[in-house]
Short mmCIF file of N, CA and C and ligand atoms in Angstrom, two decimals:
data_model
loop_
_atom_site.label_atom_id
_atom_site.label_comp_id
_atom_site.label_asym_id
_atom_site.label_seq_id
_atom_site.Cartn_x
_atom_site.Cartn_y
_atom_site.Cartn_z
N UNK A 1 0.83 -1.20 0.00
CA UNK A 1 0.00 0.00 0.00
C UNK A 1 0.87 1.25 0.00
N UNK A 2 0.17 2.14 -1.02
CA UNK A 2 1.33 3.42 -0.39
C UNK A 2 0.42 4.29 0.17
N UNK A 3 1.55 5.32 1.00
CA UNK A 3 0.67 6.09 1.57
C UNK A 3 1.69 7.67 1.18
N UNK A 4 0.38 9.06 1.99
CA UNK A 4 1.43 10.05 1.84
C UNK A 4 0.22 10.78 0.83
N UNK A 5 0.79 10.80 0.01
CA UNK A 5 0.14 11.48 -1.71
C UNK A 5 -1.04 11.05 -2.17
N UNK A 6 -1.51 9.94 -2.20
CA UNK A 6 -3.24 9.63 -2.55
C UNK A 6 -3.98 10.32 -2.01
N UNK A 7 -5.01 10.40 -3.24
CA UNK A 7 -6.11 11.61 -2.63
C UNK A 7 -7.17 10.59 -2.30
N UNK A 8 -7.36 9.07 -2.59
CA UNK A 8 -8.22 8.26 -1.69
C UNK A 8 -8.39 8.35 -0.96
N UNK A 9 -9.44 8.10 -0.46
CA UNK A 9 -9.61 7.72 1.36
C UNK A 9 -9.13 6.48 1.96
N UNK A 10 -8.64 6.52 3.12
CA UNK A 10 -8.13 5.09 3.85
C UNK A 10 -9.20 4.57 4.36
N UNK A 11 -9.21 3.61 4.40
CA UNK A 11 -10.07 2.47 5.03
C UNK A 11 -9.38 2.24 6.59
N UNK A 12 -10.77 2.63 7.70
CA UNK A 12 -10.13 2.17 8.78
C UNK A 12 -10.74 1.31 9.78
N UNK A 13 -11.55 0.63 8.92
CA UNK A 13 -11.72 -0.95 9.65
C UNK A 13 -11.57 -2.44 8.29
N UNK A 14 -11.95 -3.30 8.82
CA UNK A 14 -12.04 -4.33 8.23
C UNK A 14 -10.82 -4.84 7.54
N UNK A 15 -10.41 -6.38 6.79
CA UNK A 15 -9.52 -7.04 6.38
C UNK A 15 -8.42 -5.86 5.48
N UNK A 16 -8.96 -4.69 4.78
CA UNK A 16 -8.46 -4.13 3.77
C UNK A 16 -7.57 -2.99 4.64
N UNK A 17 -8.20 -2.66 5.55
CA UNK A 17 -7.89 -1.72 6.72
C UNK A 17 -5.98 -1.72 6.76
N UNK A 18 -5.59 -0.59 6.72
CA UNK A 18 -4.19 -0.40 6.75
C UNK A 18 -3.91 -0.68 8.08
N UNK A 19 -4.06 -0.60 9.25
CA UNK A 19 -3.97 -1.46 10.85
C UNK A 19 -4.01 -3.30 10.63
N UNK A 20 -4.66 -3.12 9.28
CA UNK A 20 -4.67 -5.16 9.90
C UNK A 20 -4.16 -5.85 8.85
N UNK A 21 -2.98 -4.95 8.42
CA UNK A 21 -2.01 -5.62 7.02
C UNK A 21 -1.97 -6.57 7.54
N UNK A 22 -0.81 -6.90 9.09
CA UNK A 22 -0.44 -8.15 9.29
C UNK A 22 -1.29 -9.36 9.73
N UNK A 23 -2.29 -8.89 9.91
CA UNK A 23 -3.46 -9.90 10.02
C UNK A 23 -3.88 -10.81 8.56
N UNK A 24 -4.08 -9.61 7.87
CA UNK A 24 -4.38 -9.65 6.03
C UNK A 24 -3.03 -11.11 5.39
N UNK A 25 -2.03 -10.93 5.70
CA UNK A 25 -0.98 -10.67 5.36
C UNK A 25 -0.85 -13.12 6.05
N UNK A 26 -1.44 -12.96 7.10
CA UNK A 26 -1.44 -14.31 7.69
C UNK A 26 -2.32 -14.79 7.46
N UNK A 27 -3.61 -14.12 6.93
CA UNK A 27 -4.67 -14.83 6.47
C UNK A 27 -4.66 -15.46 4.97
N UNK A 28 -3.95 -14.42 4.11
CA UNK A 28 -3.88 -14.51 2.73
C UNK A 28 -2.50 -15.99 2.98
N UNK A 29 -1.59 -16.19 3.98
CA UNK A 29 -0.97 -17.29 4.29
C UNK A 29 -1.64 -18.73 4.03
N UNK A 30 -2.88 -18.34 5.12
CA UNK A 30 -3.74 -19.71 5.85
C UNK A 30 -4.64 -20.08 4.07
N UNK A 31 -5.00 -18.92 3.19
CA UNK A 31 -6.08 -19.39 2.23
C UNK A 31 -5.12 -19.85 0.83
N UNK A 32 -4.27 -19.25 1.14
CA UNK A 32 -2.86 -20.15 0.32
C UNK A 32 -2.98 -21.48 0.43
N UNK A 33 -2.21 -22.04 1.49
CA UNK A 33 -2.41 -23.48 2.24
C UNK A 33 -3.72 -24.13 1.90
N UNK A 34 -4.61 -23.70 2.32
CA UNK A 34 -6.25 -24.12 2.41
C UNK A 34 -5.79 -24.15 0.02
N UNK A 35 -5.67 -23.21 -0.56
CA UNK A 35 -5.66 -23.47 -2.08
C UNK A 35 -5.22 -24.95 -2.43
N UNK A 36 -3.57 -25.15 -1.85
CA UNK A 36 -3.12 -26.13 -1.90
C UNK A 36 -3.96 -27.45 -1.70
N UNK A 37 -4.33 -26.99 -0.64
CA UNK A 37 -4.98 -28.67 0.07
C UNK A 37 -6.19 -29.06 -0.92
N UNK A 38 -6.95 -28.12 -1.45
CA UNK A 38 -8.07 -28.33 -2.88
C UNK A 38 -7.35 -29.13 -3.96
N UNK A 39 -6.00 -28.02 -4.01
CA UNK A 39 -5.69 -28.55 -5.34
C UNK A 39 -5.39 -30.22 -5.03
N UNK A 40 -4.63 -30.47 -4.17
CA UNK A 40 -4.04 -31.53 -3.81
C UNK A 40 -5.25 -32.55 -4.17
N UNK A 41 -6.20 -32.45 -3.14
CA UNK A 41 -7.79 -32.96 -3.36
C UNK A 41 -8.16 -33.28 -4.88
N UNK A 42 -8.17 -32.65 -5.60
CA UNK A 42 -8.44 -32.57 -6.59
C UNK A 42 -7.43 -34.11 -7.54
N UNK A 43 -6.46 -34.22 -7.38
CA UNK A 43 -5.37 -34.49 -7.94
C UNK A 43 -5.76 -36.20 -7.27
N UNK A 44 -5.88 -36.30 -5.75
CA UNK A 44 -6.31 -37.30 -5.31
C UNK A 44 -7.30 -38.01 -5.62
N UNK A 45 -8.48 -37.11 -5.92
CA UNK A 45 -9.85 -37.41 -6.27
C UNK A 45 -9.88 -38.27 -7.80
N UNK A 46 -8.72 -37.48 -8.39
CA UNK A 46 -9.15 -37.94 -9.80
C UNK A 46 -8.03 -39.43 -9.90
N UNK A 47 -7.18 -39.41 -9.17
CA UNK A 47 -6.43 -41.25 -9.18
C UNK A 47 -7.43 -42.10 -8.59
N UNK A 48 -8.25 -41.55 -7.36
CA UNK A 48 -8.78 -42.49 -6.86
C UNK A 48 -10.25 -42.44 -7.14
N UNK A 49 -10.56 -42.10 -8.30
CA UNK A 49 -11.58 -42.04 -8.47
C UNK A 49 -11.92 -43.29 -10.05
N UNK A 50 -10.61 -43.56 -10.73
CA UNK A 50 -10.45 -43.75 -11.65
C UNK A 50 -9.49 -45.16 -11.46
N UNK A 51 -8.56 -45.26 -10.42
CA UNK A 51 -8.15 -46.52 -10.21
C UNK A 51 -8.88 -47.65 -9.81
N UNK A 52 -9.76 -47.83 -8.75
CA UNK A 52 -10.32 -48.95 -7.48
C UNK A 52 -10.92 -49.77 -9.19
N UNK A 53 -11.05 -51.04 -8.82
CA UNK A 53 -11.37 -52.43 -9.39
C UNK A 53 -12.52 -52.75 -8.25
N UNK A 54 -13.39 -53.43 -9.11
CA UNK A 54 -14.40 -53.88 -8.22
C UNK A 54 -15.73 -53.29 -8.08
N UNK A 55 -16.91 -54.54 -7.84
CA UNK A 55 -17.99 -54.41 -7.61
C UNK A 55 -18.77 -52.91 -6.86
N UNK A 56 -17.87 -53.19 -5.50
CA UNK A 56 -17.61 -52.32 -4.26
C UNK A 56 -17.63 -51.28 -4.58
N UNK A 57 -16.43 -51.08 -5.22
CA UNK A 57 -16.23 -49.66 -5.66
C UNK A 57 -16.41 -48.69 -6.46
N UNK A 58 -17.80 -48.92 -7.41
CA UNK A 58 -18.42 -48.38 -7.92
C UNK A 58 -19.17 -46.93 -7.42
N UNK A 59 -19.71 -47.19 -6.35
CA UNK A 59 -20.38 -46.07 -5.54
C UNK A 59 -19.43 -45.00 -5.09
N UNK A 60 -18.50 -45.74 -4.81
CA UNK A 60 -17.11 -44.76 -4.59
C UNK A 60 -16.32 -43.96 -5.34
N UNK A 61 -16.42 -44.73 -6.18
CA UNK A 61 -15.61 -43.72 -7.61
C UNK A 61 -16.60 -43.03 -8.34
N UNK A 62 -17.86 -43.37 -8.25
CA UNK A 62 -18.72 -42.28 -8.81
C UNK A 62 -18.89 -41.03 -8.07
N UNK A 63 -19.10 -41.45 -6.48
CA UNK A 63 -19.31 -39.98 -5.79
C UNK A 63 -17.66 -39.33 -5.51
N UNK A 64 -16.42 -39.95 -5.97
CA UNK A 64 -15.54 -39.19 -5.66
C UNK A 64 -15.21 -38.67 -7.41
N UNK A 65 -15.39 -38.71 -8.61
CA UNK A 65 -15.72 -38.26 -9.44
C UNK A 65 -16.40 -37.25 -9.70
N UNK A 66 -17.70 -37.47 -8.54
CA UNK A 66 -18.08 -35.56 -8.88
C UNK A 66 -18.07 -34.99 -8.26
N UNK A 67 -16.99 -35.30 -7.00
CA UNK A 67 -16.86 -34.27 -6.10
C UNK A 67 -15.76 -33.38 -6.81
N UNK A 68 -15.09 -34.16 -7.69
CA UNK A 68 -13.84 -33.56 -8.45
C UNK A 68 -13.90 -31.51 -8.41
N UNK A 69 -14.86 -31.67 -9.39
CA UNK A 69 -15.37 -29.96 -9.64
C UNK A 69 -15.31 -29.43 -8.38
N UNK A 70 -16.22 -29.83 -7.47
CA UNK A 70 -16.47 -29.01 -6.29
C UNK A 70 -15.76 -28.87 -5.67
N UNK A 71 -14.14 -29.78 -5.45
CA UNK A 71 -12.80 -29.41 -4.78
C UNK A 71 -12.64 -28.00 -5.89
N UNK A 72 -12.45 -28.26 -6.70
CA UNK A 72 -11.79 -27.44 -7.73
C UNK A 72 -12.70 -26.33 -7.55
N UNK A 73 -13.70 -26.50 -7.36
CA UNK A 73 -14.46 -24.77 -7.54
C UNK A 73 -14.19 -24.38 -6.25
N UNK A 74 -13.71 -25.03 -4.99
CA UNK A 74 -13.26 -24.35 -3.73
C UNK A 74 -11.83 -23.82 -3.99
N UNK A 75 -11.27 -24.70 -4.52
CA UNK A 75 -9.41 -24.05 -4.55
C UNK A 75 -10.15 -22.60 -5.83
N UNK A 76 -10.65 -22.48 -6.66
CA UNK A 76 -11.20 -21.30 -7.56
C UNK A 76 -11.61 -20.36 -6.32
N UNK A 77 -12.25 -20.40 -5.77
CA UNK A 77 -13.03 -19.26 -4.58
C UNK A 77 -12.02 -18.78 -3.90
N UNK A 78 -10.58 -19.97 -3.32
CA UNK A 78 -9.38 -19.34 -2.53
C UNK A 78 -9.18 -18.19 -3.16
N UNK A 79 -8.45 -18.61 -4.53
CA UNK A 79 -7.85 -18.17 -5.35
C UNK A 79 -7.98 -17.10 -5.75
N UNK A 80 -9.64 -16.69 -5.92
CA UNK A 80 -9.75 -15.34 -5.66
C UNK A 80 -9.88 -14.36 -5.37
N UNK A 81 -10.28 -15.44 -3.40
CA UNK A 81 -10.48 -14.10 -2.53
C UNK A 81 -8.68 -13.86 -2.38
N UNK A 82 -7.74 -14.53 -2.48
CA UNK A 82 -6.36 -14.12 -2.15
C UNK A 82 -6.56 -12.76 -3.15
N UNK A 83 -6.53 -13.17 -4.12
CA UNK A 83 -6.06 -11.66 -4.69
C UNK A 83 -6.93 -10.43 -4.46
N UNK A 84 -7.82 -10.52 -4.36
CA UNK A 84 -8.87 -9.71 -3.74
C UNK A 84 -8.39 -8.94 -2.15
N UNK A 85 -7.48 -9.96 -1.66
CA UNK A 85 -6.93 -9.95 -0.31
C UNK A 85 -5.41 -8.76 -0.51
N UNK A 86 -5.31 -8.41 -1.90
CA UNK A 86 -4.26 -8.40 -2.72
C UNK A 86 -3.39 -8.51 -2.36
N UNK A 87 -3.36 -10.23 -2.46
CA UNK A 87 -2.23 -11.11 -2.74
C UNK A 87 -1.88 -11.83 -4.00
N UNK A 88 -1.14 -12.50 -3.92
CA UNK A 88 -0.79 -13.45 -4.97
C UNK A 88 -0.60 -14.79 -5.35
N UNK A 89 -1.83 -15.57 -5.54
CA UNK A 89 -2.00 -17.14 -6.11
C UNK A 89 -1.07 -17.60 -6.50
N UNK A 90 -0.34 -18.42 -5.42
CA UNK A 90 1.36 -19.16 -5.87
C UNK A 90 1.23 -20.01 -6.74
N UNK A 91 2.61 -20.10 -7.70
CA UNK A 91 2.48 -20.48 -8.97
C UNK A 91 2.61 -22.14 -8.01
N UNK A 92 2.47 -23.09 -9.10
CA UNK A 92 2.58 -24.54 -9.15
C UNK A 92 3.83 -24.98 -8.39
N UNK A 93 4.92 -24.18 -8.65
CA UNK A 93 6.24 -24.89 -8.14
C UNK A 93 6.31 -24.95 -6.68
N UNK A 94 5.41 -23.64 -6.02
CA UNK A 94 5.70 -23.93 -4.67
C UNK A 94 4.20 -25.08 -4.05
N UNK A 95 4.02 -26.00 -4.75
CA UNK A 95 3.21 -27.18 -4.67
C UNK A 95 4.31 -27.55 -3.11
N UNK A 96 4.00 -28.48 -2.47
CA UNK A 96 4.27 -29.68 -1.92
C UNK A 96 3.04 -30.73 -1.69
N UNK A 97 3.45 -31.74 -1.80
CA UNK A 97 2.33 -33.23 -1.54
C UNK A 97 2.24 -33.30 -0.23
N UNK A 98 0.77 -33.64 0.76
CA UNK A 98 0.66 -33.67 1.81
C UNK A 98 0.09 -35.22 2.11
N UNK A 99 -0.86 -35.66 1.11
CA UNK A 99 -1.98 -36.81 0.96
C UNK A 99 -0.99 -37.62 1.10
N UNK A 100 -0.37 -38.40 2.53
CA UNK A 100 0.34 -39.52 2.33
C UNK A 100 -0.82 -40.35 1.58
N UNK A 101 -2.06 -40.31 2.82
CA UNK A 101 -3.07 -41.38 3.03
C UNK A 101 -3.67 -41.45 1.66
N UNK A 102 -3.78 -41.14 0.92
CA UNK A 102 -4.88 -41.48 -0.41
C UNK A 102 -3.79 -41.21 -1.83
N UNK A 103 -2.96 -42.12 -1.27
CA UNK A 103 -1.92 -42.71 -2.41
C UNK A 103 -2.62 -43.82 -2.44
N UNK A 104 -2.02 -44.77 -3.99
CA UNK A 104 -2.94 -45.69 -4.65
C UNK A 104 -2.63 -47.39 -3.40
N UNK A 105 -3.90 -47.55 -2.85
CA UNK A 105 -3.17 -49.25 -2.34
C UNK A 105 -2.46 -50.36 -3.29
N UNK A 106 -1.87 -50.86 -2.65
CA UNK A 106 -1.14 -51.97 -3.47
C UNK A 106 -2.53 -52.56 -4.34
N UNK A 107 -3.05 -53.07 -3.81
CA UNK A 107 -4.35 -54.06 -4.32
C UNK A 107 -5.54 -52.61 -4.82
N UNK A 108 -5.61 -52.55 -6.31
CA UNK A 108 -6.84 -51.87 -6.43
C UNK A 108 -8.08 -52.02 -6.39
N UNK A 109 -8.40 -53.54 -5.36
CA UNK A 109 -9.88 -53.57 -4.98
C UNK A 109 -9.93 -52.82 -3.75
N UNK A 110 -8.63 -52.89 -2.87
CA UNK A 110 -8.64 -51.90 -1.58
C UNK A 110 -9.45 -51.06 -0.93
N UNK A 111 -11.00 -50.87 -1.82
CA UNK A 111 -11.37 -49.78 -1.39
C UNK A 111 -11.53 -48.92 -0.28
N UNK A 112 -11.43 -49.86 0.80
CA UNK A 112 -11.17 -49.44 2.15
C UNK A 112 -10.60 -48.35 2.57
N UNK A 113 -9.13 -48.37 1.89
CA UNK A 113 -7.78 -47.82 1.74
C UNK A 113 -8.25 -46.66 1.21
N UNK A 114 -9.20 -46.37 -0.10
CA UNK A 114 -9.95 -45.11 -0.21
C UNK A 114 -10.72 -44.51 0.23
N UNK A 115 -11.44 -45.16 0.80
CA UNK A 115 -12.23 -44.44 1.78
C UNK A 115 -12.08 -44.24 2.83
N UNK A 116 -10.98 -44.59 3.74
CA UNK A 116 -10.24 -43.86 4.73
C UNK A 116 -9.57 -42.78 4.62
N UNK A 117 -8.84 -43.00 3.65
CA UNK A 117 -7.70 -41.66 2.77
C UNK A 117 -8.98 -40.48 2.48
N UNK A 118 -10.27 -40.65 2.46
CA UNK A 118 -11.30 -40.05 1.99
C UNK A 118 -11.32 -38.97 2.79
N UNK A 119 -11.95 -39.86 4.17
CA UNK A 119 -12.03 -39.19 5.53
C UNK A 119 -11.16 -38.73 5.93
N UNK A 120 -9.79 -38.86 6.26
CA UNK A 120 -8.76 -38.22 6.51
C UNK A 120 -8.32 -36.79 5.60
N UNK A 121 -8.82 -36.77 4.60
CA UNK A 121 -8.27 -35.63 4.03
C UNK A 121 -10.02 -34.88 4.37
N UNK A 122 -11.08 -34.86 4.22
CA UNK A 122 -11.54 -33.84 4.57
C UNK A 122 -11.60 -33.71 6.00
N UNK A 123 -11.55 -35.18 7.23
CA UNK A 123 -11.38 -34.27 7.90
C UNK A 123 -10.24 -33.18 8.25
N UNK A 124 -9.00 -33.00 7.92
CA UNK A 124 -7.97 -32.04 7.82
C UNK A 124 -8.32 -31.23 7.09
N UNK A 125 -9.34 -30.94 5.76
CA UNK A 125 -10.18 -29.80 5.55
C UNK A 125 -10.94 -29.05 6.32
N UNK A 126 -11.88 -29.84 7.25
CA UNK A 126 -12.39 -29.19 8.20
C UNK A 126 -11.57 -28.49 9.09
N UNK A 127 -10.99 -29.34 9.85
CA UNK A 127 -9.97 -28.84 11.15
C UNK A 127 -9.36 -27.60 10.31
N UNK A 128 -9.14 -27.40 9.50
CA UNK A 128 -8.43 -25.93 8.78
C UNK A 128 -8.91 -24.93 8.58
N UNK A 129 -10.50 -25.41 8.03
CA UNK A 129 -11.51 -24.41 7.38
C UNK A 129 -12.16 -23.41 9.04
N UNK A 130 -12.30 -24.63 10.09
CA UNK A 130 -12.56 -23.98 11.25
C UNK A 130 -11.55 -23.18 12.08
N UNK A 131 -10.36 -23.45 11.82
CA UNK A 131 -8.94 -22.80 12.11
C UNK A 131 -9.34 -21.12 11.52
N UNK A 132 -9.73 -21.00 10.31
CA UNK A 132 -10.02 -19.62 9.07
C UNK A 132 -11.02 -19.28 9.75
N UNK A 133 -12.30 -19.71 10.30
CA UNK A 133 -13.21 -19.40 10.56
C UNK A 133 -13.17 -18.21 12.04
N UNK A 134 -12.29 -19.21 12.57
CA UNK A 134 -11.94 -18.43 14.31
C UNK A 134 -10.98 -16.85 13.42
N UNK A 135 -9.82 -17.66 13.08
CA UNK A 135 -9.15 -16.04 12.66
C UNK A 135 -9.46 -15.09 11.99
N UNK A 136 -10.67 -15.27 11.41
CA UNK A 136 -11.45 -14.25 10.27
C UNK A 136 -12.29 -13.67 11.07
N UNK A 137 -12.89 -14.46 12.74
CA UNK A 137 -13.93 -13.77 13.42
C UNK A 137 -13.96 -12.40 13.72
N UNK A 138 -14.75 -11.74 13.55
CA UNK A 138 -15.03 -10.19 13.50
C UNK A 138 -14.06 -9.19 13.11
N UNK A 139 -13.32 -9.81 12.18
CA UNK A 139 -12.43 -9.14 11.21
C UNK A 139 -12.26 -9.24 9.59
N UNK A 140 -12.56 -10.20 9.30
CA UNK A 140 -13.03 -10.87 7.69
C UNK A 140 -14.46 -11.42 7.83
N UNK A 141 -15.50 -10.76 7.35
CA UNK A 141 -16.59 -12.33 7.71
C UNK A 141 -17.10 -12.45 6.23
N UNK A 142 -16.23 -11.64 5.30
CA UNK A 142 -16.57 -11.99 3.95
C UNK A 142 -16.05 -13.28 3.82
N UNK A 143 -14.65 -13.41 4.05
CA UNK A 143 -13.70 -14.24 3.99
C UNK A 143 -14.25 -15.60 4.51
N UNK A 144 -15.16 -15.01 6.22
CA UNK A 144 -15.00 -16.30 6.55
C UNK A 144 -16.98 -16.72 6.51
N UNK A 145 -17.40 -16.21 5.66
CA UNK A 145 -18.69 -16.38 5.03
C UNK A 145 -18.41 -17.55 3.83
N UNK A 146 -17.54 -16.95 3.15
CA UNK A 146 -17.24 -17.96 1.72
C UNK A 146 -16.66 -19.37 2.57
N UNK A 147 -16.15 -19.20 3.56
CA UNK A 147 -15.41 -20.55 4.06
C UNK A 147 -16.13 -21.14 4.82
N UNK A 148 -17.32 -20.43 5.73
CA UNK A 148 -18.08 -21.73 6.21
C UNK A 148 -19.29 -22.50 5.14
N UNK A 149 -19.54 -21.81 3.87
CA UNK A 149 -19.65 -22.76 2.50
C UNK A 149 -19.01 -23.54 2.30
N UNK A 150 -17.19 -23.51 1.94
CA UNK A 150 -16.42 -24.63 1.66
C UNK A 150 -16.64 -25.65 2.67
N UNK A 151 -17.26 -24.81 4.07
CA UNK A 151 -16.65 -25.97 5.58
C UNK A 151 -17.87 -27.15 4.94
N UNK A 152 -19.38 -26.50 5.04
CA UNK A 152 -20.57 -27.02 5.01
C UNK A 152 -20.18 -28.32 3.97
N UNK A 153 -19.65 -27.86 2.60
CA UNK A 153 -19.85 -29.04 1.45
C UNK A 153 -18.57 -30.30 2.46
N UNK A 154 -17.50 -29.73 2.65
CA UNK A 154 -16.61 -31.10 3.66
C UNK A 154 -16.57 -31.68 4.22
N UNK A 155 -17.71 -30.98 5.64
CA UNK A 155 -18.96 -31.67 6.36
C UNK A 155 -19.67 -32.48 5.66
N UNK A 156 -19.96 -32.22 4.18
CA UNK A 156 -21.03 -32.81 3.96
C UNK A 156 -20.79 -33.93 3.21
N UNK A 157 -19.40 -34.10 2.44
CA UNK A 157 -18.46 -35.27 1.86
C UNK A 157 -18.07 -36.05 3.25
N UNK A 158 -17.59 -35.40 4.45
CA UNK A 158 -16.86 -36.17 5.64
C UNK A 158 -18.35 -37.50 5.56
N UNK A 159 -19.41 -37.13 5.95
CA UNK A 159 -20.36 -37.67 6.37
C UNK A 159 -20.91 -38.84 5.65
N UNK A 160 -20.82 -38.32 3.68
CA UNK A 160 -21.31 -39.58 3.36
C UNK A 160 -20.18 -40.61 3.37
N UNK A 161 -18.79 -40.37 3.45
CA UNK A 161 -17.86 -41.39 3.42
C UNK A 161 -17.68 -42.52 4.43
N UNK A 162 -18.27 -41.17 5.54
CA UNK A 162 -17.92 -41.93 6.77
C UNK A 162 -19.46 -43.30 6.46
N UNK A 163 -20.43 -42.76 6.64
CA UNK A 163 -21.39 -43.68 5.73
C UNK A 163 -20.94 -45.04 5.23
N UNK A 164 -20.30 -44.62 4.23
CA UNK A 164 -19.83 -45.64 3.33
C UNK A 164 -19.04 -46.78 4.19
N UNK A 165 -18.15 -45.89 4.98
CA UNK A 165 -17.26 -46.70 5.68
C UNK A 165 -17.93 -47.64 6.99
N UNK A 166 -19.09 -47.35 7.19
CA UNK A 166 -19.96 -48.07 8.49
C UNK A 166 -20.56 -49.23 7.80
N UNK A 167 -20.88 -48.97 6.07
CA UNK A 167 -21.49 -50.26 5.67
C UNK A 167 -20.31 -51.44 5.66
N UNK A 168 -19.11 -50.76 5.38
CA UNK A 168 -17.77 -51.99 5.10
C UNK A 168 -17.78 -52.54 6.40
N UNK A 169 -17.71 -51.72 7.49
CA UNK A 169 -17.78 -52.59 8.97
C UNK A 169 -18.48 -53.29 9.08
N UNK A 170 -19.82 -53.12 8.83
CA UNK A 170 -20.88 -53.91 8.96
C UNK A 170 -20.74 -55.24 8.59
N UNK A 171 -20.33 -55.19 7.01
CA UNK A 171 -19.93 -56.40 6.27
C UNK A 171 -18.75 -56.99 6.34
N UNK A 172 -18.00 -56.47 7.61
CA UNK A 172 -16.85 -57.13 8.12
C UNK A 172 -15.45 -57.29 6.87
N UNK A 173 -15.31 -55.81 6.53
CA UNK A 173 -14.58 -56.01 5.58
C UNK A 173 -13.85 -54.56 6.32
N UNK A 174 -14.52 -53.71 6.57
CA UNK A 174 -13.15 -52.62 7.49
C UNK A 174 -12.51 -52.67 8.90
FE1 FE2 B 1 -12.86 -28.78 -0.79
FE1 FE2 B 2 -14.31 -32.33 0.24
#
């Protein structure tokens, strides 16, 4: 921001507010990270959506198939409240891989193995999205308006997986 010579007016509350750069500044950090973890999602979704063999795993690879978009239209929403945040959407290289868990199982009937890796990555969506939620409180609630949307749909993937995963118990296969 410069200051001094603009004949604008300053803003002196909220995320944009020249007092809460460094706030701005750790948030545009946290929705970075949170980008990553979509993209990552995304990348996961589509091996394991497209590998599993089997009867079983039909239901599974269909609903993790179209969740595909809807990761992707959340890492899109980061992406542009960062710059909006005016920041800057890190290029590809500063990627790192986090998804130990929803790497491919040895055996691609495994489905198990996917649908744990399922649950584990949104719940670490959640636990993050509610992390944004607290630090955005009564200082971003644009920010953290758009994110208890992303939270709601992760909640709402956590739930049918976990689902999924109570019928495999049942049938003595998890
Ligand atoms: Fe997501
Ligand atoms: Fe999700």
């Amino acid at each position: 921001m410069t200051t001094g010579t603009e004949t604008t007016p300053t803003l002196d509350r909220g995320v944009l507010s020249e007092d809460n750069e460094a706030k701005r500044e750790k948030l545009i950090d946290m929705l970075a990270k949170a980008y990553w973890m979509e993209m990552e999602t995304v990348m996961s979704y589509i091996t394991n959506s497209v590998n599993p063999d089997g009867v079983r795993a039909q239901e599974i690879v269909e609903s993790l198939a179209g969740d595909i978009q809807e990761e992707l239209g959340h890492a899109q929403e980061l992406a542009r409240r960062i710059k909006e945040l005016w920041g800057v959407v890190p290029g590809s290289m500063e990627f790192q891989a986090e998804q130990t868990y929803l790497q491919p199982p040895e055996r691609q009937t495994d489905i198990v193995h996917v649908v744990k890796g399922v649950i584990a990555a949104e719940k670490g969506a959640i636990e993050f999205y509610n992390e944004i939620v607290d630090f955005t409180d009564g200082f971003d609630l644009v920010t953290q308006d758009m994110v208890i949307g992303i939270l709601r749909d992760e909640e709402g993937h956590l739930r049918l997986f976990e689902g999924f995963l109570r019928e495999f118990e049942h049938d003595g296969l998890a």
